[in-house]
Short mmCIF file of C-alpha atoms and ligand atoms in Angstrom, two decimals:
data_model
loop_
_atom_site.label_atom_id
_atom_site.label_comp_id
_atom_site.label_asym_id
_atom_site.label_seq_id
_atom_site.Cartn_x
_atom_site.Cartn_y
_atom_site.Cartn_z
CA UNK J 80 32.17 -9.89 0.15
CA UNK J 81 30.14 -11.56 2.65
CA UNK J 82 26.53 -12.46 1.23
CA UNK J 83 23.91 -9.80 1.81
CA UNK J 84 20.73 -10.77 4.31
CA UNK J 85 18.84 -9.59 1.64
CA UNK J 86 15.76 -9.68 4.17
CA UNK J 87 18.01 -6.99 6.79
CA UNK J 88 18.82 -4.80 3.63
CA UNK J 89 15.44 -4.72 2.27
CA UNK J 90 13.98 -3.41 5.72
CA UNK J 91 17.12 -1.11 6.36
CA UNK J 92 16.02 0.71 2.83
CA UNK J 93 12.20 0.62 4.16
CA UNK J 94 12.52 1.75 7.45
CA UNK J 95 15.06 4.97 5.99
CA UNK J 96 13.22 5.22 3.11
CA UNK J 97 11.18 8.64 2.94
CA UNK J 98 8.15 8.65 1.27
CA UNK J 99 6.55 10.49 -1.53
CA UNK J 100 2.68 10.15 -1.18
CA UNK J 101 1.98 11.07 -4.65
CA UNK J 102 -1.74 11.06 -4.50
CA UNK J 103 -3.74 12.00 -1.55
CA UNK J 104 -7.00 14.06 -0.33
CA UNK J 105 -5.00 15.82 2.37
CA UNK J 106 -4.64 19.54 2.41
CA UNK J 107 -2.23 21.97 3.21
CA UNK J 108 -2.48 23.63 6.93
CA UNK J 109 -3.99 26.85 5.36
CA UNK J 110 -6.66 25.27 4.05
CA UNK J 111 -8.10 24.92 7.32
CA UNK J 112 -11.06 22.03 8.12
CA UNK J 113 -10.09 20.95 4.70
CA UNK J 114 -7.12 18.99 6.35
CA UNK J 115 -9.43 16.40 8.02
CA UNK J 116 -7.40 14.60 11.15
CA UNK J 117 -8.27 13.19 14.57
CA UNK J 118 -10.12 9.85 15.36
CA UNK J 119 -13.89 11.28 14.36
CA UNK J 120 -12.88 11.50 10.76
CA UNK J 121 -11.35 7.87 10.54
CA UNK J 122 -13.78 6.40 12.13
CA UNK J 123 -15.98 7.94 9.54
CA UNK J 124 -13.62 7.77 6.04
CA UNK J 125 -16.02 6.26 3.52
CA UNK J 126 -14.72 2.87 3.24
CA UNK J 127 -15.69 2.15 6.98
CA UNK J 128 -19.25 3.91 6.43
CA UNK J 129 -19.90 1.36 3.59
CA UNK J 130 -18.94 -1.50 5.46
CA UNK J 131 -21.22 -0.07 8.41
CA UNK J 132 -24.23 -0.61 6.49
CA UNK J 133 -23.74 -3.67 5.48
CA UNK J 134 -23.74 -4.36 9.45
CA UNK J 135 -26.71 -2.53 10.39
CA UNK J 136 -30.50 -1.68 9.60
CA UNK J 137 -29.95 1.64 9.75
CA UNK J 138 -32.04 3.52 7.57
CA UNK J 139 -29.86 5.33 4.93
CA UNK J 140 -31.32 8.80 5.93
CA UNK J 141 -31.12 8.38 9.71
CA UNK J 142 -27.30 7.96 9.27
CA UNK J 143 -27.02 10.91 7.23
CA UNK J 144 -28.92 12.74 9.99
CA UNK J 145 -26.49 12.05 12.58
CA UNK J 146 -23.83 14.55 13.45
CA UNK J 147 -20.24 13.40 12.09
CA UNK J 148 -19.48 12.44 16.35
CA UNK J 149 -22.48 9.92 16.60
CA UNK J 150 -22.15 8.89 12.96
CA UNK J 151 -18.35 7.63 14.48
CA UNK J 152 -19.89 6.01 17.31
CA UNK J 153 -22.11 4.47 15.29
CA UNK J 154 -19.48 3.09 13.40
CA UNK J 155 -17.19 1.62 16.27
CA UNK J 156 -19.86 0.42 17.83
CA UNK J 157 -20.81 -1.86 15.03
CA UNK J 158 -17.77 -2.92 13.61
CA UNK J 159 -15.16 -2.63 16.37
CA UNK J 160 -17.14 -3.08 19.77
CA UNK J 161 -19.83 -5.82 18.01
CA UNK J 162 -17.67 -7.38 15.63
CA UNK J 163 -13.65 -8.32 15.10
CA UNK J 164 -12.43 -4.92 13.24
CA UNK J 165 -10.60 -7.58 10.29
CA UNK J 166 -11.46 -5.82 7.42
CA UNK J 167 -8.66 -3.43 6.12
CA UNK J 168 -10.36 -0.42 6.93
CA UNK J 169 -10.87 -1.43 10.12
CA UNK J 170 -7.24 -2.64 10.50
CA UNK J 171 -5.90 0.79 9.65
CA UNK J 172 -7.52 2.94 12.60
CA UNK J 173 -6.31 0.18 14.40
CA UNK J 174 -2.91 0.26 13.49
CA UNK J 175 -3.13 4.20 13.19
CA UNK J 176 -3.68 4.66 16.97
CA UNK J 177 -1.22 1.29 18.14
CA UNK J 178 1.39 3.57 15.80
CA UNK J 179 0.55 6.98 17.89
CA UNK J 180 0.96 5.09 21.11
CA UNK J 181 -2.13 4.91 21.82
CA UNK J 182 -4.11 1.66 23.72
CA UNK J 183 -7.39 0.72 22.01
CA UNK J 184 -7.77 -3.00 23.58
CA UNK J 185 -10.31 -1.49 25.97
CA UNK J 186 -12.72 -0.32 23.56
CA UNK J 187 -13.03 3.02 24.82
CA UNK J 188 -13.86 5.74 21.88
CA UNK J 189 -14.17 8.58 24.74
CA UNK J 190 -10.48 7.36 26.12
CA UNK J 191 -8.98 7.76 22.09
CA UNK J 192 -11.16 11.27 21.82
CA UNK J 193 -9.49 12.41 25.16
CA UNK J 194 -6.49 11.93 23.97
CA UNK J 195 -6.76 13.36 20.52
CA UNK J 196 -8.33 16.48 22.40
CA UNK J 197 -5.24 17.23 23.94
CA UNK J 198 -3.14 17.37 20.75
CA UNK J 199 -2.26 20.36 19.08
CA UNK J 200 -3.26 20.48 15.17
CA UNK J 201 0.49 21.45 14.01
CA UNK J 202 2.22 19.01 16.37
CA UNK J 203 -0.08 16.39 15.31
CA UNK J 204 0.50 16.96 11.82
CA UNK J 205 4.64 17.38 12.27
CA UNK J 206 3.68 14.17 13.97
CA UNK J 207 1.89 11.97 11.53
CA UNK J 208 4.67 12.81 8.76
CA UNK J 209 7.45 11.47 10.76
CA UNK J 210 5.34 8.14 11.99
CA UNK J 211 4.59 7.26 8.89
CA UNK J 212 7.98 7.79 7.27
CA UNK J 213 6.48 10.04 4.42
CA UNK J 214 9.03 13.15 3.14
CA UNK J 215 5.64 14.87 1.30
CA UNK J 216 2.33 14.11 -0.51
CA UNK J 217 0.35 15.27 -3.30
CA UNK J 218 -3.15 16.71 -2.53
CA UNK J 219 -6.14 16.88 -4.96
CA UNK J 220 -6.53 20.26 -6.11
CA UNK J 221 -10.25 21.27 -7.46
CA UNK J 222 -10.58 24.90 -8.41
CA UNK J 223 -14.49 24.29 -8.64
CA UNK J 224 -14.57 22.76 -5.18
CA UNK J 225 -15.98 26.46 -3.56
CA UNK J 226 -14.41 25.83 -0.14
CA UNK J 227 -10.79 25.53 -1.67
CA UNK J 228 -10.89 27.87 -4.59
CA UNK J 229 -10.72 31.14 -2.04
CA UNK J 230 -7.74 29.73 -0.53
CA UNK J 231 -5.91 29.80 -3.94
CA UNK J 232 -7.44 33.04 -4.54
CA UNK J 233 -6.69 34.68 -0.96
CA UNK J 234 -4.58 33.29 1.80
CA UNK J 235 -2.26 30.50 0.17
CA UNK J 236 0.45 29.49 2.25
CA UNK J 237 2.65 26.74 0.49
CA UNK J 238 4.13 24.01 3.18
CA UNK J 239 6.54 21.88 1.25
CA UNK J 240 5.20 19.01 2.33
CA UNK J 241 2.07 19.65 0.40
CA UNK J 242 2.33 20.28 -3.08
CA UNK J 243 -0.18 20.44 -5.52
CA UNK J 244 -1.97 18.66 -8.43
CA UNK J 245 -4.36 20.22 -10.54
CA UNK J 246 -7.76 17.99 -10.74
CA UNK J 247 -10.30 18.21 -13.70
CA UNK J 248 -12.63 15.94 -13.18
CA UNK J 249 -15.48 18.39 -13.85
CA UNK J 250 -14.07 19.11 -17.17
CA UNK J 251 -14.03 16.39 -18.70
CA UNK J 252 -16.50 14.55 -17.24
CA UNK J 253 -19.76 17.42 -17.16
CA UNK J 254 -18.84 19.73 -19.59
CA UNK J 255 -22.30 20.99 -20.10
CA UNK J 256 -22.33 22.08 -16.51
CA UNK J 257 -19.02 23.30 -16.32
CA UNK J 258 -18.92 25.60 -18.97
CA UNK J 259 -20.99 27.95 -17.02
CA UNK J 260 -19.03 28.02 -14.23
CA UNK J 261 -15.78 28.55 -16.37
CA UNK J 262 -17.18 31.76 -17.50
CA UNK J 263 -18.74 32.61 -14.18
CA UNK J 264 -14.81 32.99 -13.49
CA UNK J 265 -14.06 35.18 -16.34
CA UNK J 266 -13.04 32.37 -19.27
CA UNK J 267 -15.16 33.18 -22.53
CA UNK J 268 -16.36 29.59 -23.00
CA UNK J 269 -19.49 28.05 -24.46
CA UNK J 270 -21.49 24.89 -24.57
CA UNK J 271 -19.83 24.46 -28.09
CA UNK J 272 -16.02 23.46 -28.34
CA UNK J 273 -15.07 25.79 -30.70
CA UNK J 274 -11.41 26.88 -31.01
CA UNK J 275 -12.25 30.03 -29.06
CA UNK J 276 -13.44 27.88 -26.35
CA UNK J 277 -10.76 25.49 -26.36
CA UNK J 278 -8.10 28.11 -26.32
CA UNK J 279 -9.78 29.53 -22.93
CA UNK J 280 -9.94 25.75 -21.41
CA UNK J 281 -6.25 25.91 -22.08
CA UNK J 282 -5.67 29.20 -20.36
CA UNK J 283 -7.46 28.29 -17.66
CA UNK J 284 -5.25 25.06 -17.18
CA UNK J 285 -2.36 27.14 -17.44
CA UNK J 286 -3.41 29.75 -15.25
CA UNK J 287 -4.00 27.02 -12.72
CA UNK J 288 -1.94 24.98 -12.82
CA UNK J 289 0.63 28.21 -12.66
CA UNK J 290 -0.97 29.48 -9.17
CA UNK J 291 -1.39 26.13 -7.37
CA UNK J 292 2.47 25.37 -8.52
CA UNK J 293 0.99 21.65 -9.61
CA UNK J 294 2.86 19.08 -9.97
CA UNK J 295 0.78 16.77 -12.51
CA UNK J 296 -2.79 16.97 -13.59
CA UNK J 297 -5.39 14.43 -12.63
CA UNK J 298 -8.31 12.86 -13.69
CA UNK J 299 -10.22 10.08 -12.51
CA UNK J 300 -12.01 8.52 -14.95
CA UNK J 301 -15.07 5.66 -15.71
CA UNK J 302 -13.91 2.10 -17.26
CA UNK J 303 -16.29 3.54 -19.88
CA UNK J 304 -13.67 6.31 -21.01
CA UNK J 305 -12.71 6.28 -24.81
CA UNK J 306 -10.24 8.13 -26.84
CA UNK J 307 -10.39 8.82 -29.83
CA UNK J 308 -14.29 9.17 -29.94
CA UNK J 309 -16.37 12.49 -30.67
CA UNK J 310 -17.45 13.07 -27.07
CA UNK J 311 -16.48 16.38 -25.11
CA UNK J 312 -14.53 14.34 -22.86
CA UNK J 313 -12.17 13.24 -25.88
CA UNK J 314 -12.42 16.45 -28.15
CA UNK J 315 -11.17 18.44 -24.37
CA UNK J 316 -9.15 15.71 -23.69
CA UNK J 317 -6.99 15.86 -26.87
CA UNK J 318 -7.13 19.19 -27.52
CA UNK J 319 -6.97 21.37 -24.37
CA UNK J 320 -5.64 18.83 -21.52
CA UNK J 321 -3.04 17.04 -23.49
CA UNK J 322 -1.17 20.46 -25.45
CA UNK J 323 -1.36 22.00 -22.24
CA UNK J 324 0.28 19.17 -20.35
CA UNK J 325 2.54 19.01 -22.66
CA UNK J 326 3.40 22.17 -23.94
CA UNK J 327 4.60 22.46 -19.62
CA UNK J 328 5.87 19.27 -19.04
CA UNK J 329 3.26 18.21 -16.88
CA UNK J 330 2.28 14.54 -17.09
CA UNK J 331 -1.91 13.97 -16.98
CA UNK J 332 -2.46 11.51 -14.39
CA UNK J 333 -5.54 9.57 -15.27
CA UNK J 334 -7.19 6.61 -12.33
CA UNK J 335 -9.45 4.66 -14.66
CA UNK J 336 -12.12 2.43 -13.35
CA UNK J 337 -14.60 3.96 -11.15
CA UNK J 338 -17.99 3.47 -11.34
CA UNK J 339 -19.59 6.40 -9.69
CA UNK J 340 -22.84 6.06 -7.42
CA UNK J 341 -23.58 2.75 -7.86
CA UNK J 342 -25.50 2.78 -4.60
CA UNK J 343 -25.89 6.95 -4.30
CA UNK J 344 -28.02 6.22 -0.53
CA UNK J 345 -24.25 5.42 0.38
CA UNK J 346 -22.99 8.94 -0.78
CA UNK J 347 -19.26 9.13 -1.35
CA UNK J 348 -19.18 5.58 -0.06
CA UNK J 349 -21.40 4.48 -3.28
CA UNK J 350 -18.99 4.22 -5.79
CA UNK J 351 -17.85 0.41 -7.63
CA UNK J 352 -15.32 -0.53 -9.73
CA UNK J 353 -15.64 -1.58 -13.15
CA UNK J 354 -13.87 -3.11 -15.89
CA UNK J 355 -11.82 -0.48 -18.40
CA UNK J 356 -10.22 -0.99 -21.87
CA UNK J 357 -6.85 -0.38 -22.13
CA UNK J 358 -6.23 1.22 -25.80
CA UNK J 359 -7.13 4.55 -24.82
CA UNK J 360 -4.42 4.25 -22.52
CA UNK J 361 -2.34 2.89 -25.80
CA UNK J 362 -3.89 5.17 -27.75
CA UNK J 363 -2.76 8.05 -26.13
CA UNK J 364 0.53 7.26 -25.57
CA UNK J 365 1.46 6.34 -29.02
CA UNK J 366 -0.86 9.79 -30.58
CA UNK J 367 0.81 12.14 -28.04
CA UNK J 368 4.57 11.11 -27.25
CA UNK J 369 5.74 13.92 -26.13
CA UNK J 370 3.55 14.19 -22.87
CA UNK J 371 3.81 12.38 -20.03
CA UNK J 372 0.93 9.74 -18.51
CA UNK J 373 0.94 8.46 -15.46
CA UNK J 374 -1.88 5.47 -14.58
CA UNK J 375 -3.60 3.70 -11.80
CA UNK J 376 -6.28 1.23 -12.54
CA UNK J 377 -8.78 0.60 -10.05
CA UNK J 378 -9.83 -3.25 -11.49
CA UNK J 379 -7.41 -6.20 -10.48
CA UNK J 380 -8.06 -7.19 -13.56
CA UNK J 381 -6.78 -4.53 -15.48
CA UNK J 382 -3.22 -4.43 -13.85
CA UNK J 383 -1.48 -6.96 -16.08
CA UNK J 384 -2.51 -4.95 -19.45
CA UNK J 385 -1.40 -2.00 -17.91
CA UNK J 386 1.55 -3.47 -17.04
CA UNK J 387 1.86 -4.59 -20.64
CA UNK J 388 1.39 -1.15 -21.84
CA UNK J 389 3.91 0.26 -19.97
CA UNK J 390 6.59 -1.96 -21.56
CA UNK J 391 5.65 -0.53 -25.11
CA UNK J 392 5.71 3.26 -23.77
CA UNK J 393 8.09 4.98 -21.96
CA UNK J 394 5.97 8.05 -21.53
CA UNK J 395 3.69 6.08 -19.18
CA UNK J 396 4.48 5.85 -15.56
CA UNK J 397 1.95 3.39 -13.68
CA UNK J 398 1.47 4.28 -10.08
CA UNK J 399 -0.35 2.84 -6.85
CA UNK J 400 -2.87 0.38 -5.93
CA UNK J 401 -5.89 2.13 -5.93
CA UNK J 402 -8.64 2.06 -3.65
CA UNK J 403 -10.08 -1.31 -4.32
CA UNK J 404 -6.93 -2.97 -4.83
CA UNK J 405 -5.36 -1.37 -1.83
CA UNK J 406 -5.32 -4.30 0.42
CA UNK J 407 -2.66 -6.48 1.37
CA UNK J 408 -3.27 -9.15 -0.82
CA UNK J 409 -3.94 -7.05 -4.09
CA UNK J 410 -0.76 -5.36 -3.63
CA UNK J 411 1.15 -8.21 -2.78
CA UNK J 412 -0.01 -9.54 -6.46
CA UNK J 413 0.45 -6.38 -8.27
CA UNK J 414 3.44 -5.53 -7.18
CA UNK J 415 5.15 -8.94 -7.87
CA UNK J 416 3.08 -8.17 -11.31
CA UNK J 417 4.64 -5.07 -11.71
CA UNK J 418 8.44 -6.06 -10.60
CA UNK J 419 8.53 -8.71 -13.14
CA UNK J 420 7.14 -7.17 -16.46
CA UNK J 421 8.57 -3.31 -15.21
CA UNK J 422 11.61 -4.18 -12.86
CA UNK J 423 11.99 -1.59 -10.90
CA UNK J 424 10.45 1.79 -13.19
CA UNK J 425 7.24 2.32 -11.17
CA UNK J 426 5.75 4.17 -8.26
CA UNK J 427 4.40 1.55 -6.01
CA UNK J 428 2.08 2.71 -3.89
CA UNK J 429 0.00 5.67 -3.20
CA UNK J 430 -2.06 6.25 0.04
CA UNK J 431 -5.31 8.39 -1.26
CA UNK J 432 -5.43 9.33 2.46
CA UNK J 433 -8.60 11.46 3.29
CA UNK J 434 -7.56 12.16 6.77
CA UNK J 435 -3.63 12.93 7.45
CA UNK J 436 -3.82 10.23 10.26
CA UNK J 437 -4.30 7.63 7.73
CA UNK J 438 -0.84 7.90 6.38
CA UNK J 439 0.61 5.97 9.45
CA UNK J 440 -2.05 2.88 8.67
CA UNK J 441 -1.37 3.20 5.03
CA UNK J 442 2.32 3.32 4.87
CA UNK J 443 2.86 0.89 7.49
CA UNK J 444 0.91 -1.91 5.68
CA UNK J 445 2.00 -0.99 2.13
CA UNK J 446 5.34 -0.59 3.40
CA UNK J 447 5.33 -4.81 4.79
CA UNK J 448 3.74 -6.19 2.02
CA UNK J 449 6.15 -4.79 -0.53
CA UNK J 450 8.58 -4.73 0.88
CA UNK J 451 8.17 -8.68 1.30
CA UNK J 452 7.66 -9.13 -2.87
CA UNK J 453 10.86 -7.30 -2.90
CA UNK J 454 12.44 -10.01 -0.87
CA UNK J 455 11.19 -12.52 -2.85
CA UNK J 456 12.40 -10.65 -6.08
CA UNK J 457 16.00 -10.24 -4.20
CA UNK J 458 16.16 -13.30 -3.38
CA UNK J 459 15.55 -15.13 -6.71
CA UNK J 460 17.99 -12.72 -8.20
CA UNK J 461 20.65 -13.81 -5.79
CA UNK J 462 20.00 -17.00 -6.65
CA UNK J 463 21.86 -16.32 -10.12
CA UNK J 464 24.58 -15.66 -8.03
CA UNK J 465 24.32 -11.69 -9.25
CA UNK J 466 25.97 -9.85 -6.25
CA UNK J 467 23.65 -7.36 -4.68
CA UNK J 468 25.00 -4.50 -2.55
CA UNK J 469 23.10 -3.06 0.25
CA UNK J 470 22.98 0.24 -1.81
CA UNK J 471 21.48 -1.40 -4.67
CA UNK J 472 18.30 -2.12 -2.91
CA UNK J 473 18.49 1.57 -1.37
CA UNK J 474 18.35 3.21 -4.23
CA UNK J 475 15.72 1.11 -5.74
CA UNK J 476 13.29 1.22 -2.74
CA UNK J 477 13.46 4.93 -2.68
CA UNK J 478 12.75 4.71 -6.35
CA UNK J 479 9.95 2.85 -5.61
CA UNK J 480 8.56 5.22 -2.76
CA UNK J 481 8.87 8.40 -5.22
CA UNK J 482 12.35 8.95 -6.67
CA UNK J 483 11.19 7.33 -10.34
CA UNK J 484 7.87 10.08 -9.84
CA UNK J 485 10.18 13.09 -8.96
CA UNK J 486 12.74 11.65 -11.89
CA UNK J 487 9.28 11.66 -14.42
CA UNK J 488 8.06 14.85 -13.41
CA UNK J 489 11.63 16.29 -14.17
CA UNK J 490 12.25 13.63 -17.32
CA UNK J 491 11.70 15.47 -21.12
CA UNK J 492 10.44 13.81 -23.55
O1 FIX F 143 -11.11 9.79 -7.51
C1 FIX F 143 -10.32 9.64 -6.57
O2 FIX F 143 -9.32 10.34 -6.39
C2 FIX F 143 -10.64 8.53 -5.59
O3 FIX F 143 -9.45 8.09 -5.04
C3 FIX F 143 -11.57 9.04 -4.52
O4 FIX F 143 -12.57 9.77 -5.09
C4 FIX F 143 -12.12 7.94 -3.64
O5 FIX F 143 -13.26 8.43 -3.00
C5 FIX F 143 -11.14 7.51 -2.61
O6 FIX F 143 -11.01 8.13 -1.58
C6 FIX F 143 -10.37 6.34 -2.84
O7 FIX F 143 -9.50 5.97 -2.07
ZN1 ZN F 144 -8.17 9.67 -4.75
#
């Protein structure tokens, strides 16, 4: 057999590869304006607005008081018409519009809003999926959040390129003012966990995690988080969240290392990263292994533990470069990280797309960077003289891209 171009296989299995985006903030078409799309809403995702005010005097509050257009034309203005658009942000409504065929060297916002005026929301959407290569995504599901809980309620229409994932954040991070809420919608909670409150946490996961059909439940979670402790987060944690994960084979996908509002003038833009532990992740795994984790960590320098962790369990799945570590060089690291203490067994990448436009960016740069560690991997391998066929790295790049997810969420443990 003649030796395999390892380089011409690799992008063969990238370019037919078909994505899973297994954790996003897109929505379904029926959710209406949730579904953000269209070049005002890149231009103002929250990773551009924080880098905007670090190029401008701007009073905090006079941004805020723009509408969402001038806020965007703020935003080009400063860091696209005044300065080179280099950062990664930046890079990805660039390579966004270059991907819809559209010509940005001119500068012209009012050109790119002409054009996206004259799209159609469907088309665009049918649009975006097959740019970017992606199959489906997973959106973040809040049934407190009050513009999406009526949809689930009333008017649901699935679209199997949206499925769902159940998010708890207020759960188990503000219990005390959850609770009220829960019972607002008919669960007999109170302040106290008591087993009568606990069992109606549990229904309500079940219950809802039943009508949005999800696929995982999610968390994300401060590098402060702690299991085993006596906190509400950990007493929920263990004994609501984790029986009812596992008692329906759902895996509890927790993204540790946010540190919320660290700067709350910059709104959703104000939250850091911090340093988390990595035995609760252990800790977990080895108390409950019968239910499935999956884990993204948002500090670079948590990603080798994790790694490490993963070797010792096989009911964690580690997924993604989140956020903060979702830039080209981050991901080049973590994935050659991950490929040599995991092999293959991992989900690499996931977009956390706000705006279904960002897909194209996110893909395409994800896409190139590891699809160039796999190269390198390849390459070494051959190097043993270990034969590699082209559907060898096929099957392992669509692994990669969300078959080893889809084979998780179906795995029993
Ligand atoms: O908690 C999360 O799901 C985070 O990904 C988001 O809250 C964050 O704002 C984000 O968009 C990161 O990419
Ligand atoms: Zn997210």
């Amino acid at each position: 057999m003649a030796k395999l171009d390892v380089r011409k296989s690799v992008d063969r299995a990238l370019a037919k590869a078909e994505v899973s985006d297994i954790h996003t903030h897109l929505y379904a078409p029926c959710f209406g304006d949730l579904l953000s799309w269209g070049i005002d809403d890149l231009l103002t995702y929250h990773y551009l607005i924080s880098e905007f005010f670090r190029a401008t005097d701007l009073p905090y509050d006079a941004f805020w008081k723009l509408t969402k257009r001038e806020q965007a034309e703020a935003i080009w203005r400063a860091l696209f018409v005044e300065r080179t658009p280099l950062s990664e942000a930046c890079r990805g409504v660039l390579t966004t519009l270059e991907r819809l065929g559209l010509d940005a060297r001119g500068k012209s916002l009012e050109k790119i809003r002409g054009w996206y005026a004259k799209q159609d929301r469907e088309k665009h959407i049918d649009r975006v999926f097959e740019v970017a290569g992606v199959r489906d995504c997973v959106m973040t599901n809040d049934p407190f959040d009050d513009a999406e809980r009526p949809v689930w309620l009333k008017g649901y229409r699935a679209d199997d390129r949206f499925k769902a994932a159940l998010r708890i954040d207020p759960v188990l991070l503000n219990w005390a003012k959850t609770f009220p809420r829960l019972a607002d919608f008919g669960y007999k909670v109170s302040r106290e966990l008591t087993p009568r409150t606990l069992g109606e946490v549990k229904r309500f996961l079940r219950e809802w995690s039943e009508r949005t059909k999800a696929l995982y439940v999610g968390v994300s979670l401060p590098p402060t988080f702690n299991v085993p402790e006596s906190s509400d987060a950990a007493t929920l944690l263990e004994q609501a969240v984790v029986p009812v994960c596992e008692e329906r084979n759902l895996p509890l996908a927790m993204m540790i290392g946010v540190k919320r509002q660290v700067n709350p003038q910059l709104r959703m833009a104000g939250d850091g990263v911090g340093l988390a532990r990595i035995e609760p992740v252990e800790y977990l795994c080895a108390a409950f292994p019968k239910t499935k984790f999956m884990v993204t960590m948002l500090a670079r320098e948590n990603q080798h533990a994790l790694c490490v962790a993963a070797r010792k369990f096989r009911n964690l799945h580690v997924f993604g470069c989140w956020w903060f570590v979702n830039n080209p060089s981050l991901i080049a690291e973590i994935t050659r990280e991950r490929l040599e203490l995991l092999g293959t067994g991992f989900t690499a990448q996931h977009s956390d797309a706000r705006v279904i436009d960002q897909v194209i960016y996110k893909w395409a740069h994800s896409r190139k960077v590891i699809g160039d560690a796999l190269v390198e991997k390849y390459q070494d391998l051959a190097a043993t003289g270990w034969a590699l066929s082209d559907d060898d790295i096929a099957r392992d790049v669509s692994g990669l891209f969300g078959g080893h997810f889809r084979t998780f969420l179906d795995r029993k443990l």
